[in-house]
C-alpha atoms as one frame of an Amber mdcrd trajectory, in Angstrom:
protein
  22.148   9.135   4.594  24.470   6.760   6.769  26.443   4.074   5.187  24.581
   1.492   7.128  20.815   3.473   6.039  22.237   2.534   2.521  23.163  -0.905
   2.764  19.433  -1.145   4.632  17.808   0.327   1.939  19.707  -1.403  -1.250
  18.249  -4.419   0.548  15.087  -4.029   0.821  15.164  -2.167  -2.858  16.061
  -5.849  -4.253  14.189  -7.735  -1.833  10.800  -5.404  -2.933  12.582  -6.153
  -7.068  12.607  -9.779  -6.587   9.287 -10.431  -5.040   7.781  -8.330  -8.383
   9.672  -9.733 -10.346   8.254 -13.462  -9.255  11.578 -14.587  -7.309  11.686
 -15.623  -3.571  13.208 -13.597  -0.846  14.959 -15.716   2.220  13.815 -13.586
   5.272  15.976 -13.714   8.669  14.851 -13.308  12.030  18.406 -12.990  13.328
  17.048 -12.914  17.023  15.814 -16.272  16.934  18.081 -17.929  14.247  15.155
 -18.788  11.638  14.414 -18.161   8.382  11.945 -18.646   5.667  11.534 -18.191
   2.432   8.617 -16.024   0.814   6.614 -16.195  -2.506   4.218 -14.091  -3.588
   0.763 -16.055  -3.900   0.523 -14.182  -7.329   3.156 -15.837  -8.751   2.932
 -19.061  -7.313   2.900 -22.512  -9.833   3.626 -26.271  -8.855   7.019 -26.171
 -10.117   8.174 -22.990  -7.811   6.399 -24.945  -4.832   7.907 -27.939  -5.702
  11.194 -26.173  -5.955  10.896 -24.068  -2.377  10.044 -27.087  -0.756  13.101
 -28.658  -2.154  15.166 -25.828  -1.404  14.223 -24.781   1.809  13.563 -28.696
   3.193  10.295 -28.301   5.055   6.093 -27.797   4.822   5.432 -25.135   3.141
   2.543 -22.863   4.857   0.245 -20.225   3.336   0.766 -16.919   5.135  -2.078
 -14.409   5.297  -2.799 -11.108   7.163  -5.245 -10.773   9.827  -7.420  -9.049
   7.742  -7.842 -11.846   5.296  -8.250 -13.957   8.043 -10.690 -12.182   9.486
 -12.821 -11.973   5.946 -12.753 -16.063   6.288 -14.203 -15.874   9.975 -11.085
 -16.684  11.528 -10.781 -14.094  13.744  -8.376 -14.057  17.040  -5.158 -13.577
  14.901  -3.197 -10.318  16.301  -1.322  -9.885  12.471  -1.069 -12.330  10.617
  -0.971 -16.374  10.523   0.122 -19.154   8.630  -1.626 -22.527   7.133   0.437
 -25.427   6.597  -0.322 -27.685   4.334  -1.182 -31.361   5.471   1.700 -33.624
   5.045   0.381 -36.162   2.330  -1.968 -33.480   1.047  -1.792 -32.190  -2.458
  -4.150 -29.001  -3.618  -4.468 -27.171  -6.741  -2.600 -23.864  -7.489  -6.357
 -22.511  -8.027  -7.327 -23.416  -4.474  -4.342 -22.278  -2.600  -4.321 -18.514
  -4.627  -8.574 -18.748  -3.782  -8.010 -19.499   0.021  -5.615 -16.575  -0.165
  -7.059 -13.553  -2.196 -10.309 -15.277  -3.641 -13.782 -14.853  -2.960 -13.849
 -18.397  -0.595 -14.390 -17.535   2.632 -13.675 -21.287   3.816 -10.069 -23.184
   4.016  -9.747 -26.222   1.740  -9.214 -29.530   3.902  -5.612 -29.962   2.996
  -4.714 -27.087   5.528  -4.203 -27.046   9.291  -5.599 -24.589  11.606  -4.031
 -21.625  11.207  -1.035 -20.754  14.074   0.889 -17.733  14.681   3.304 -16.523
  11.477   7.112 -16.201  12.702   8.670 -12.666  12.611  10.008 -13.640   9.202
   6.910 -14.329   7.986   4.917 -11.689   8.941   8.068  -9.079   7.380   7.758
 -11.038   4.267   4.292  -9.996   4.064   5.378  -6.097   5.163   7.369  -6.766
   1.802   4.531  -7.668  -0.368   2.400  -4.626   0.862   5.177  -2.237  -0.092
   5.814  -3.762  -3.458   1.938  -3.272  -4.242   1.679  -7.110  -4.332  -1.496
  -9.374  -2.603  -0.148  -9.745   0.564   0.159 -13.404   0.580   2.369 -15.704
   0.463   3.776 -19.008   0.226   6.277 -19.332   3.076   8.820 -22.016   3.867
  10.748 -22.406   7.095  14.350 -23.450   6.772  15.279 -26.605   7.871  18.450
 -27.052   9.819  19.875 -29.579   7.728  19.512 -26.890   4.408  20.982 -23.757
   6.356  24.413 -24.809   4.339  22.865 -24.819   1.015  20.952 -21.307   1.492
  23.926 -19.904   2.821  25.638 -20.956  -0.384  23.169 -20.029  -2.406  23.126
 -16.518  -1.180  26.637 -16.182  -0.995  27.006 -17.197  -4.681  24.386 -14.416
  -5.677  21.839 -16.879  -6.269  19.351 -15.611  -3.540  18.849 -12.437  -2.012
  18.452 -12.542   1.723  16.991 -10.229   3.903  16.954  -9.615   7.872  13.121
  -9.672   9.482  13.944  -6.234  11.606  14.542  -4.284   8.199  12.067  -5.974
   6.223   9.436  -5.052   8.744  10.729  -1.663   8.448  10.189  -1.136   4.836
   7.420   1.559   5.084  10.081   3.799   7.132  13.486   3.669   5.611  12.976
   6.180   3.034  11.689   8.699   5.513  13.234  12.437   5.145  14.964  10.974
   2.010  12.428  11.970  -0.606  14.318  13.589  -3.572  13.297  16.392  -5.609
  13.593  15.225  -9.040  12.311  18.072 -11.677   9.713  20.654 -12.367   8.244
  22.614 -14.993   5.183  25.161 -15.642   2.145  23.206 -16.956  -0.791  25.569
 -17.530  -3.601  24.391 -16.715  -7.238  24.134 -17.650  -8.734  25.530 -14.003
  -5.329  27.298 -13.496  -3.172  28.562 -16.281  -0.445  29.793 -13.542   0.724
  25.948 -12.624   3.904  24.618 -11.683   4.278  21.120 -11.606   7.395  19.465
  -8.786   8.098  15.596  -9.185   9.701  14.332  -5.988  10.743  10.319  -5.725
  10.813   8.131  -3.205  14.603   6.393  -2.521  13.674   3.183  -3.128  12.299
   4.693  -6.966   9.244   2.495  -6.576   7.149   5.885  -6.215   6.716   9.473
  -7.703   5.063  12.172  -5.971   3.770  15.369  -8.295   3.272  19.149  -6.056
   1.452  21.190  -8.400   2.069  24.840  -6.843  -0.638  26.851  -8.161  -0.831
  31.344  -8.574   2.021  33.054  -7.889   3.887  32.053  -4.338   4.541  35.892
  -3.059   0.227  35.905  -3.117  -0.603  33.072  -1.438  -2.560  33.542   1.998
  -0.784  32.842   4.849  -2.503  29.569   5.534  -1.581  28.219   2.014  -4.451
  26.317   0.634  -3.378  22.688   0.436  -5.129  19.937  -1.404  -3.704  16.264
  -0.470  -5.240  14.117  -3.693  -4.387   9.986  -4.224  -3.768   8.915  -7.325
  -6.953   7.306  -9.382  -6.082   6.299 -13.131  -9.495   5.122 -13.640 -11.099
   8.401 -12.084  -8.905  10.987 -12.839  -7.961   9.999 -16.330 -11.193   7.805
 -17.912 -13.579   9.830 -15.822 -14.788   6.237 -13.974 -18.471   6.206 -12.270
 -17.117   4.249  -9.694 -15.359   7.292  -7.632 -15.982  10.711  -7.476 -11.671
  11.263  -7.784 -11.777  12.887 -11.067 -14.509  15.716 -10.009 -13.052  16.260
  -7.024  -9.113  16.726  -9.175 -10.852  19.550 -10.684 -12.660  21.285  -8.437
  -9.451  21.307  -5.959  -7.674  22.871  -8.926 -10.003  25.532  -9.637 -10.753
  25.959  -5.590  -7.513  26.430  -5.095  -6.892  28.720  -7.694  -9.792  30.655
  -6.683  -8.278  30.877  -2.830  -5.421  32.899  -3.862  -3.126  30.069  -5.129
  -1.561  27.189  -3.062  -0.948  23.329  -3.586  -2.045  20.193  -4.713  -0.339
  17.028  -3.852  -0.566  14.381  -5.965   0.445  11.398  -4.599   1.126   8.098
  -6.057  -1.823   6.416  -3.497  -3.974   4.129  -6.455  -6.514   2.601  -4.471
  -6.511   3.730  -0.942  -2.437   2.909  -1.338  -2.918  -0.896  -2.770  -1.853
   0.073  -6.054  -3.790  -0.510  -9.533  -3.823  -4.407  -9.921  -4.978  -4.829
  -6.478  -7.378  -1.890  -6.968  -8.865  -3.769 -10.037  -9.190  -6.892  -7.924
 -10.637  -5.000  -5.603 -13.470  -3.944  -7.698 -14.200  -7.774  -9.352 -14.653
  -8.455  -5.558 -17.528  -5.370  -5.016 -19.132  -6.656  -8.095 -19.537  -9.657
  -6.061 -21.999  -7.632  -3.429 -19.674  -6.405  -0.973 -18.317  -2.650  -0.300
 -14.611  -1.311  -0.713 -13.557  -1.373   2.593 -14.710  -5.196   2.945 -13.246
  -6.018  -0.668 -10.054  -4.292   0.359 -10.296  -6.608   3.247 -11.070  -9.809
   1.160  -7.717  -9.404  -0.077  -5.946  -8.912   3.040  -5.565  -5.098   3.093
  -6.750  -2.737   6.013  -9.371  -0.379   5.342  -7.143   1.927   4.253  -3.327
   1.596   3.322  -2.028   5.174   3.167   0.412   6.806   4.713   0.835  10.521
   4.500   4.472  10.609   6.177   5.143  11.337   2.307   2.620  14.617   2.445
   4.772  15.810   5.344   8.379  15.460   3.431   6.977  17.256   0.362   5.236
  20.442   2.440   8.623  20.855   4.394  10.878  20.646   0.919   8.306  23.469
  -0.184   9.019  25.358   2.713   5.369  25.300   3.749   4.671  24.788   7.199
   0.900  26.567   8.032  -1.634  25.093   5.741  -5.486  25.333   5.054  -6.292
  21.873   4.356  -9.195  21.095   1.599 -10.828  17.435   2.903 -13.089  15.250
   3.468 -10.778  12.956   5.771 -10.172  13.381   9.343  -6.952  11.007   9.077
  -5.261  13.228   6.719  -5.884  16.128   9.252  -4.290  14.259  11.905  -1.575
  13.110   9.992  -0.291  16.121   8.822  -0.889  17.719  12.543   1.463  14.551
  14.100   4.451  15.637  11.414   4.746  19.044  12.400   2.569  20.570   9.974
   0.095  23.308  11.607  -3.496  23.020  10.083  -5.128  26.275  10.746  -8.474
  25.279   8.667 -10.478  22.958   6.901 -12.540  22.755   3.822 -14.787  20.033
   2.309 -14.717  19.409  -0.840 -17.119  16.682  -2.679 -17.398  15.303  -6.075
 -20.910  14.309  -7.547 -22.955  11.662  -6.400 -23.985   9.215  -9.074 -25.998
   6.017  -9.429 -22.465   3.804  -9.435 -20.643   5.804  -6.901 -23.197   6.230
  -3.971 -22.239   3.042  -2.290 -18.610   3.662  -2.930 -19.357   6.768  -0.872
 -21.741   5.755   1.640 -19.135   3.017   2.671 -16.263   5.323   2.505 -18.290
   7.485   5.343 -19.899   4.904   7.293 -16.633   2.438   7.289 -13.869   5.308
   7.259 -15.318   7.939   8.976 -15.109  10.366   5.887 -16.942  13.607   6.314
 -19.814  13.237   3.845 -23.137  13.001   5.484 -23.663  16.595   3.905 -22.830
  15.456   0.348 -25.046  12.331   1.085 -27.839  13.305   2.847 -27.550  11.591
   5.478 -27.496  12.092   9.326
């Protein structure tokens, strides 16, 4: 890694920190001299809006993705957009967090139609996806007259800024940097001959688990390959609501019974929105709607996941000719488009219940998952 790749990636490290942790990040678009702070919606209170607004010396605006957007029938936006608020117009924290992740579908009065979000914005909210937050937030532009004071601020320590152009980069800077932590045999239940790898991601916000199954030297020559995202609720407390925690074991056991290969377990919860968002996710399905259109409600895409990850821990395994066990076409060409050559393909299913039909149904109608035979549908 360069000296500059570094300094790039301590920032965004504290920028992704901060914005967990409940503290605004000042965002610069260096291109067009502007800069805004960002707030996470989930941490939001009057006090830290009063105090932005005092700091930053202009309207604050509610920033959302296109996808949100798009759930509140306000389609047209490319990305992403912001809604000021009304000068003279006061709202509950309740209503602004609603109009941003809620089940509304409507804006509250006290906002203007929404306008394009500024490069700073819209890299703020790049932020809040990496750091597994809602992505939305409560953005304020800096006013010309305050540019002294934030300078001063950040110079003293006192605020971390960040420019837009790595910010908006966040999902790539860790590329090829993925570091091979520890490992251990863990005997298994399906396959007592099981080694397990932890890899990490640079910016430590993510662990990655290769569980190398049978003995390398008899693997087949395609080596069976098994690409599985994280589910605590299914894979640990055997949910309803998935079919993750059948489908664990059988790639275990299938895998074992190929001749030995690998299972990649990667730290995806919820399609890649992480666990509190997952969990909001599924409050929002109780509500009547599917996952893709909950995942949606919230201002997520149908499916967050990126498998750049998968391709970094297959080449630090030296494996580069796989038989791949899924259900999902994207994984196929993901792997394919970094380098990885996918002779074959096998399904594999979990069980089809009373509480995870729908899950499933949407899954294949909405994400073009390979399930019609599991379903019985045409």
């Amino acid at each position: 890694m360069t000296h500059d790749s570094e300094i790039a990636m301590h920032q965004v490290e504290r920028a992704l920190f901060d914005l967990r942790r409940g503290v605004p990040v000042l965002v610069i678009d260096e291109s067009a001299g502007e800069a805004a702070l960002v707030f996470p919606i989930e941490s939001i209170s009057h006090e830290r809006l009063d105090a932005l607004v005092e700091q930053a010396g202009s309207t604050p605006a509610l920033t959302l993705t296109a996808h949100r957007l798009a759930a509140m029938g306000l389609d047209g936006q490319e990305s992403a957009a912001s809604l000021s608020l009304q000068p003279g117009q006061s709202m509950s924290i309740e209503a602004i967090y609603e109009t941003a992740a809620g089940a509304t579908t409507v804006p509250p009065d006290g906002f203007a139609a929404p306008g394009p979000a500024s490069r700073s914005e819209r890299a703020g909210l790049a932020l809040l996806r990496r750091a597994l937050l809602v992505p939305a937030a409560v953005t304020v532009t800096v006013a010309p007259e305050r540019q002294t004071t934030i300078e001063a601020a950040v110079a003293r320590g006192e605020l971390l800024a960040v420019p837009a152009r790595l910010a908006e980069r966040c999902f790539e800077l860790g590329r090829g940097m993925l570091k091979r932590i520890s490992e251990a045999d863990v005997p298994l239940r399906e396959a007592e001959q099981a080694r397990f790898v932890l890899f990490r991601e640079p910016d430590g916000l993510r662990e990655h688990l290769a569980v190398l199954i049978g003995e390398r030297e008899d693997w087949p020559e395609s080596v069976p390959v098994r690409l599985h995202s994280s589910c605590l609720t299914g894979d640990l407390f055997a949910s309803l609501r998935c079919d993750c925690g059948e489908q664990l074991t059988r790639a275990v056991s299938t895998i074992r019974e190929m001749g030995g290969g690998v299972l990649l377990y990667l730290a995806q919860e919820g399609r890649g929105i992480g666990l509190a968002n997952k969990l909001r996710a599924y409050a929002i399905q109780d509500q009547g709607h599917d996952t893709v259109e909950a995942d949606q409600r919230l201002g997520f895409g149908d499916d967050e996941r990126r498998y750049g990850v998968a391709v970094d821990m297959l080449r630090a395994l030296d494996i580069a000719r796989i038989h791949l066990l899924t259900n999902n076409p994207a994984k196929l060409v993901a792997l394919a488009n970094g380098g990885i050559e996918v002779n074959d393909n096998g399904r594999l299913f979990g069980r089809v219940t009373q509480q995870n039909r729908r899950y499933l149904s949407a899954k294949a109608r909405r994400s073009g998952h390979l399930l019609q035979e599991l379903l019985g549908e045409s």
